[in-house]
Amino acid sequence: MMYEIIGQELKSKGLKDAHPTHYLNFYCLVNRELLPKGSSQPTQATQSQKYRRFMIYVHSKGMIVDDEYVILGSANINQRSLDGSRDTEIAMGAYQPNHTWTHKKQHPHGQVYGYRKSLWSEHLGKFDPSLEEPEELKCVQSVNSIADENWSLYTVDEVVPLKSHIVKYPISVKDNGEVEPLPGWDLFPDVGGKVLQQPSSFSTSLPSELTTMRRYHEW
């Protein structure tokens, strides 16, 4: 798995203070809604209705690379979907020639950069100055802090409105890259479904349906 590869590389370089989650992270989008005033709880309420916890499903796919190139569309970001001769999904790729690392010799500050900051601010519920430099550990820690806090609010029984929608995917990652569910969360709240799947006795992987966000701006 990717975390194991990162863990092995960090160990080979002698980077004892580095952790795989400094370089790669997975997130989900969720919402928690208070019951509108005057509404009554159904007698046969589902767990989701009872605890007002809902996953946010976004079918569109996107990837932002180094704040200079963006892919957006309904097509999966893989060879089959982007080939143009197989699946029927559509996607577009775009960049600004005057706002690239090659042209600027520094961090590009074009519309792709602005779009990435706007998107992250929307999911985080605020603009954090650390978003200016997403490659820095400070940015990773800031995003993870918000995502961890949201997960705590999302999973308590008391219905608490969320300030933003991003939560960490509920896994714990060890220094060597070994992955396991967060304690007490083998299944997702209310809806069920395993947090981790085991296609074989030799590997543990995240479900293939997972939507990702990476330190290097992949959504």
mmCIF file of C-alpha atoms in Angstrom:
data_model
loop_
_atom_site.group_PDB
_atom_site.id
_atom_site.type_symbol
_atom_site.label_atom_id
_atom_site.label_comp_id
_atom_site.label_asym_id
_atom_site.label_seq_id
_atom_site.Cartn_x
_atom_site.Cartn_y
_atom_site.Cartn_z
ATOM 1 C CA MET A 1 0.000 0.000 0.000
ATOM 2 C CA MET A 2 1.075 3.616 -0.526
ATOM 3 C CA TYR A 3 1.608 4.298 3.171
ATOM 4 C CA GLU A 4 3.950 1.317 3.445
ATOM 5 C CA ILE A 5 6.014 2.581 0.503
ATOM 6 C CA ILE A 6 6.307 6.023 2.100
ATOM 7 C CA GLY A 7 7.209 4.483 5.464
ATOM 8 C CA GLN A 8 9.954 2.393 3.885
ATOM 9 C CA GLU A 9 11.398 5.403 2.054
ATOM 10 C CA LEU A 10 11.407 7.548 5.195
ATOM 11 C CA LYS A 11 13.190 4.785 7.086
ATOM 12 C CA SER A 12 15.779 4.332 4.319
ATOM 13 C CA LYS A 13 16.545 8.070 4.465
ATOM 14 C CA GLY A 14 16.878 8.044 8.243
ATOM 15 C CA LEU A 15 14.068 10.597 8.701
ATOM 16 C CA LYS A 16 13.043 9.535 12.192
ATOM 17 C CA ASP A 17 10.821 12.556 12.853
ATOM 18 C CA ALA A 18 8.890 12.184 9.590
ATOM 19 C CA HIS A 19 5.622 10.259 9.344
ATOM 20 C CA PRO A 20 3.756 8.892 6.301
ATOM 21 C CA THR A 21 0.817 11.225 7.009
ATOM 22 C CA HIS A 22 3.140 14.190 6.514
ATOM 23 C CA TYR A 23 3.005 13.319 2.807
ATOM 24 C CA LEU A 24 -0.273 11.537 2.078
ATOM 25 C CA ASN A 25 -3.748 11.903 3.570
ATOM 26 C CA PHE A 26 -7.284 10.778 2.782
ATOM 27 C CA TYR A 27 -10.419 12.705 3.640
ATOM 28 C CA CYS A 28 -14.220 12.525 3.352
ATOM 29 C CA LEU A 29 -16.888 15.204 3.073
ATOM 30 C CA VAL A 30 -19.734 14.961 5.582
ATOM 31 C CA ASN A 31 -22.560 17.037 7.006
ATOM 32 C CA ARG A 32 -24.541 17.108 10.215
ATOM 33 C CA GLU A 33 -27.868 18.912 10.193
ATOM 34 C CA LEU A 34 -30.069 19.927 13.082
ATOM 35 C CA LEU A 35 -33.710 18.889 12.776
ATOM 36 C CA PRO A 36 -35.665 21.927 11.490
ATOM 37 C CA LYS A 37 -37.914 23.624 14.048
ATOM 38 C CA GLY A 38 -41.405 22.184 14.029
ATOM 39 C CA SER A 39 -40.265 18.893 12.500
ATOM 40 C CA SER A 40 -41.013 15.592 14.190
ATOM 41 C CA GLN A 41 -38.710 12.608 14.321
ATOM 42 C CA PRO A 42 -40.194 9.585 12.481
ATOM 43 C CA THR A 43 -41.069 6.686 14.775
ATOM 44 C CA GLN A 44 -39.113 4.365 12.487
ATOM 45 C CA ALA A 45 -36.143 6.720 12.062
ATOM 46 C CA THR A 46 -32.969 5.358 10.547
ATOM 47 C CA GLN A 47 -29.679 5.834 12.368
ATOM 48 C CA SER A 48 -28.767 8.620 9.927
ATOM 49 C CA GLN A 49 -32.035 10.435 10.672
ATOM 50 C CA LYS A 50 -31.630 9.946 14.406
ATOM 51 C CA TYR A 51 -28.084 11.274 14.624
ATOM 52 C CA ARG A 52 -28.395 13.670 11.643
ATOM 53 C CA ARG A 53 -25.170 12.371 10.078
ATOM 54 C CA PHE A 54 -24.885 12.360 6.308
ATOM 55 C CA MET A 55 -22.083 11.680 3.851
ATOM 56 C CA ILE A 56 -21.659 14.151 0.987
ATOM 57 C CA TYR A 57 -21.340 12.426 -2.375
ATOM 58 C CA VAL A 58 -19.693 14.355 -5.205
ATOM 59 C CA HIS A 59 -19.551 12.531 -8.535
ATOM 60 C CA SER A 60 -17.218 15.003 -10.218
ATOM 61 C CA LYS A 61 -13.499 14.330 -10.124
ATOM 62 C CA GLY A 62 -10.625 16.749 -10.038
ATOM 63 C CA MET A 63 -6.903 16.984 -9.588
ATOM 64 C CA ILE A 64 -4.706 20.036 -9.037
ATOM 65 C CA VAL A 65 -1.018 19.560 -9.728
ATOM 66 C CA ASP A 66 1.546 21.960 -8.256
ATOM 67 C CA ASP A 67 -0.896 24.884 -8.489
ATOM 68 C CA GLU A 68 -0.351 25.075 -12.252
ATOM 69 C CA TYR A 69 -2.448 22.321 -13.867
ATOM 70 C CA VAL A 70 -6.047 21.277 -13.206
ATOM 71 C CA ILE A 71 -8.219 18.368 -14.392
ATOM 72 C CA LEU A 72 -11.991 18.613 -13.862
ATOM 73 C CA GLY A 73 -14.889 16.487 -15.046
ATOM 74 C CA SER A 74 -16.947 13.358 -14.496
ATOM 75 C CA ALA A 75 -14.259 11.007 -15.818
ATOM 76 C CA ASN A 76 -12.198 9.007 -13.370
ATOM 77 C CA ILE A 77 -8.576 10.076 -13.281
ATOM 78 C CA ASN A 78 -7.107 6.988 -14.910
ATOM 79 C CA GLN A 79 -6.092 5.791 -18.376
ATOM 80 C CA ARG A 80 -9.396 4.108 -19.241
ATOM 81 C CA SER A 81 -11.639 7.079 -18.466
ATOM 82 C CA LEU A 82 -9.328 9.757 -19.871
ATOM 83 C CA ASP A 83 -8.360 7.842 -23.010
ATOM 84 C CA GLY A 84 -11.223 9.347 -25.009
ATOM 85 C CA SER A 85 -12.123 6.145 -26.855
ATOM 86 C CA ARG A 86 -13.789 3.993 -24.196
ATOM 87 C CA ASP A 87 -15.974 5.397 -21.441
ATOM 88 C CA THR A 88 -18.492 8.174 -22.017
ATOM 89 C CA GLU A 89 -17.431 10.488 -19.195
ATOM 90 C CA ILE A 90 -15.928 13.857 -19.988
ATOM 91 C CA ALA A 91 -13.110 15.902 -18.447
ATOM 92 C CA MET A 92 -10.929 18.868 -19.280
ATOM 93 C CA GLY A 93 -7.375 19.817 -18.418
ATOM 94 C CA ALA A 94 -6.164 23.406 -18.226
ATOM 95 C CA TYR A 95 -3.183 25.553 -17.339
ATOM 96 C CA GLN A 96 -2.013 29.133 -17.878
ATOM 97 C CA PRO A 97 1.270 29.353 -19.840
ATOM 98 C CA ASN A 98 2.320 32.469 -17.925
ATOM 99 C CA HIS A 99 1.675 30.838 -14.555
ATOM 100 C CA THR A 100 3.843 27.716 -14.499
ATOM 101 C CA TRP A 101 6.898 26.762 -12.476
ATOM 102 C CA THR A 102 8.954 26.755 -15.677
ATOM 103 C CA HIS A 103 7.872 30.254 -16.689
ATOM 104 C CA LYS A 104 7.834 31.872 -13.235
ATOM 105 C CA LYS A 105 10.819 30.055 -11.704
ATOM 106 C CA GLN A 106 8.760 30.130 -8.516
ATOM 107 C CA HIS A 107 5.367 29.125 -7.102
ATOM 108 C CA PRO A 108 2.682 29.966 -9.713
ATOM 109 C CA HIS A 109 -0.034 32.365 -8.526
ATOM 110 C CA GLY A 110 -2.517 32.101 -11.398
ATOM 111 C CA GLN A 111 -6.156 31.048 -11.479
ATOM 112 C CA VAL A 112 -5.378 27.384 -10.734
ATOM 113 C CA TYR A 113 -3.639 28.499 -7.547
ATOM 114 C CA GLY A 114 -6.631 30.694 -6.677
ATOM 115 C CA TYR A 115 -9.080 27.876 -7.390
ATOM 116 C CA ARG A 116 -7.176 25.497 -5.121
ATOM 117 C CA LYS A 117 -7.183 27.985 -2.228
ATOM 118 C CA SER A 118 -10.887 28.718 -2.736
ATOM 119 C CA LEU A 119 -11.770 25.015 -2.806
ATOM 120 C CA TRP A 120 -9.723 24.208 0.281
ATOM 121 C CA SER A 121 -11.133 27.206 2.164
ATOM 122 C CA GLU A 122 -14.667 26.033 1.360
ATOM 123 C CA HIS A 123 -14.013 22.537 2.698
ATOM 124 C CA LEU A 124 -12.091 23.795 5.744
ATOM 125 C CA GLY A 125 -14.648 26.462 6.607
ATOM 126 C CA LYS A 126 -12.073 29.251 6.635
ATOM 127 C CA PHE A 127 -8.973 30.569 4.928
ATOM 128 C CA ASP A 128 -5.765 29.639 6.697
ATOM 129 C CA PRO A 129 -2.518 31.431 5.722
ATOM 130 C CA SER A 130 -0.766 28.043 5.638
ATOM 131 C CA LEU A 131 -2.745 27.256 2.459
ATOM 132 C CA GLU A 132 -0.359 29.583 0.624
ATOM 133 C CA GLU A 133 2.297 26.850 0.847
ATOM 134 C CA PRO A 134 0.549 23.458 0.727
ATOM 135 C CA GLU A 135 3.847 21.604 0.403
ATOM 136 C CA GLU A 136 4.866 22.687 3.918
ATOM 137 C CA LEU A 137 4.245 20.490 6.962
ATOM 138 C CA LYS A 138 2.496 23.395 8.696
ATOM 139 C CA CYS A 139 -0.264 23.277 6.079
ATOM 140 C CA VAL A 140 -0.686 19.513 6.437
ATOM 141 C CA GLN A 141 -0.939 19.801 10.215
ATOM 142 C CA SER A 142 -3.464 22.639 9.978
ATOM 143 C CA VAL A 143 -5.723 20.711 7.590
ATOM 144 C CA ASN A 144 -5.474 17.534 9.659
ATOM 145 C CA SER A 145 -6.270 19.410 12.862
ATOM 146 C CA ILE A 146 -9.530 20.715 11.377
ATOM 147 C CA ALA A 147 -10.385 17.326 9.863
ATOM 148 C CA ASP A 148 -9.733 15.516 13.167
ATOM 149 C CA GLU A 149 -11.886 17.994 15.103
ATOM 150 C CA ASN A 150 -14.716 17.581 12.608
ATOM 151 C CA TRP A 151 -14.527 13.790 12.893
ATOM 152 C CA SER A 152 -14.897 14.071 16.673
ATOM 153 C CA LEU A 153 -17.965 16.310 16.284
ATOM 154 C CA TYR A 154 -19.389 14.076 13.568
ATOM 155 C CA THR A 155 -19.210 10.886 15.633
ATOM 156 C CA VAL A 156 -20.579 12.008 19.019
ATOM 157 C CA ASP A 157 -24.208 11.105 19.752
ATOM 158 C CA GLU A 158 -25.175 14.723 20.443
ATOM 159 C CA VAL A 159 -26.147 16.466 17.209
ATOM 160 C CA VAL A 160 -23.608 19.259 16.786
ATOM 161 C CA PRO A 161 -23.543 21.425 13.632
ATOM 162 C CA LEU A 162 -20.213 21.243 11.821
ATOM 163 C CA LYS A 163 -18.268 24.401 11.007
ATOM 164 C CA SER A 164 -16.948 22.753 7.844
ATOM 165 C CA HIS A 165 -17.375 19.498 5.947
ATOM 166 C CA ILE A 166 -13.971 17.814 5.760
ATOM 167 C CA VAL A 167 -13.099 14.874 8.041
ATOM 168 C CA LYS A 168 -10.145 12.514 8.136
ATOM 169 C CA TYR A 169 -10.816 9.081 6.704
ATOM 170 C CA PRO A 170 -11.083 7.030 9.951
ATOM 171 C CA ILE A 171 -7.772 5.186 9.864
ATOM 172 C CA SER A 172 -4.673 5.147 12.026
ATOM 173 C CA VAL A 173 -1.299 5.029 10.265
ATOM 174 C CA LYS A 174 1.847 3.764 12.001
ATOM 175 C CA ASP A 175 5.395 4.941 11.319
ATOM 176 C CA ASN A 176 6.030 1.903 9.111
ATOM 177 C CA GLY A 177 2.912 2.625 7.041
ATOM 178 C CA GLU A 178 0.738 -0.069 8.589
ATOM 179 C CA VAL A 179 -2.926 0.963 8.454
ATOM 180 C CA GLU A 180 -5.782 0.051 10.772
ATOM 181 C CA PRO A 181 -9.216 1.540 11.551
ATOM 182 C CA LEU A 182 -9.485 4.133 14.284
ATOM 183 C CA PRO A 183 -10.319 2.435 17.607
ATOM 184 C CA GLY A 184 -14.029 1.664 17.701
ATOM 185 C CA TRP A 185 -14.610 2.486 14.045
ATOM 186 C CA ASP A 186 -14.325 -0.704 12.028
ATOM 187 C CA LEU A 187 -17.560 0.415 10.336
ATOM 188 C CA PHE A 188 -18.769 3.839 9.239
ATOM 189 C CA PRO A 189 -21.283 5.510 11.579
ATOM 190 C CA ASP A 190 -24.962 4.737 10.924
ATOM 191 C CA VAL A 191 -24.620 3.513 7.338
ATOM 192 C CA GLY A 192 -22.227 0.621 7.998
ATOM 193 C CA GLY A 193 -19.624 -0.464 5.488
ATOM 194 C CA LYS A 194 -16.110 -1.488 6.468
ATOM 195 C CA VAL A 195 -13.531 1.266 6.842
ATOM 196 C CA LEU A 196 -10.880 -1.115 5.495
ATOM 197 C CA GLN A 197 -11.218 -4.059 3.170
ATOM 198 C CA GLN A 198 -8.866 -7.016 2.884
ATOM 199 C CA PRO A 199 -8.689 -8.381 -0.666
ATOM 200 C CA SER A 200 -6.111 -10.949 0.442
ATOM 201 C CA SER A 201 -4.438 -12.160 3.618
ATOM 202 C CA PHE A 202 -1.311 -10.200 2.721
ATOM 203 C CA SER A 203 -2.608 -6.673 2.242
ATOM 204 C CA THR A 204 -5.012 -4.165 3.694
ATOM 205 C CA SER A 205 -6.434 -1.454 1.483
ATOM 206 C CA LEU A 206 -8.858 1.422 1.556
ATOM 207 C CA PRO A 207 -12.167 0.788 -0.237
ATOM 208 C CA SER A 208 -11.869 1.476 -3.950
ATOM 209 C CA GLU A 209 -14.755 3.976 -3.783
ATOM 210 C CA LEU A 210 -12.686 6.344 -1.651
ATOM 211 C CA THR A 211 -12.355 9.941 -2.805
ATOM 212 C CA THR A 212 -8.925 11.318 -1.975
ATOM 213 C CA MET A 213 -7.143 14.508 -1.176
ATOM 214 C CA ARG A 214 -3.379 14.532 -1.164
ATOM 215 C CA ARG A 215 -0.742 16.851 0.139
ATOM 216 C CA TYR A 216 0.114 17.535 -3.488
ATOM 217 C CA HIS A 217 -3.403 18.735 -4.254
ATOM 218 C CA GLU A 218 -5.131 15.614 -5.587
ATOM 219 C CA TRP A 219 -8.886 15.447 -4.954
#
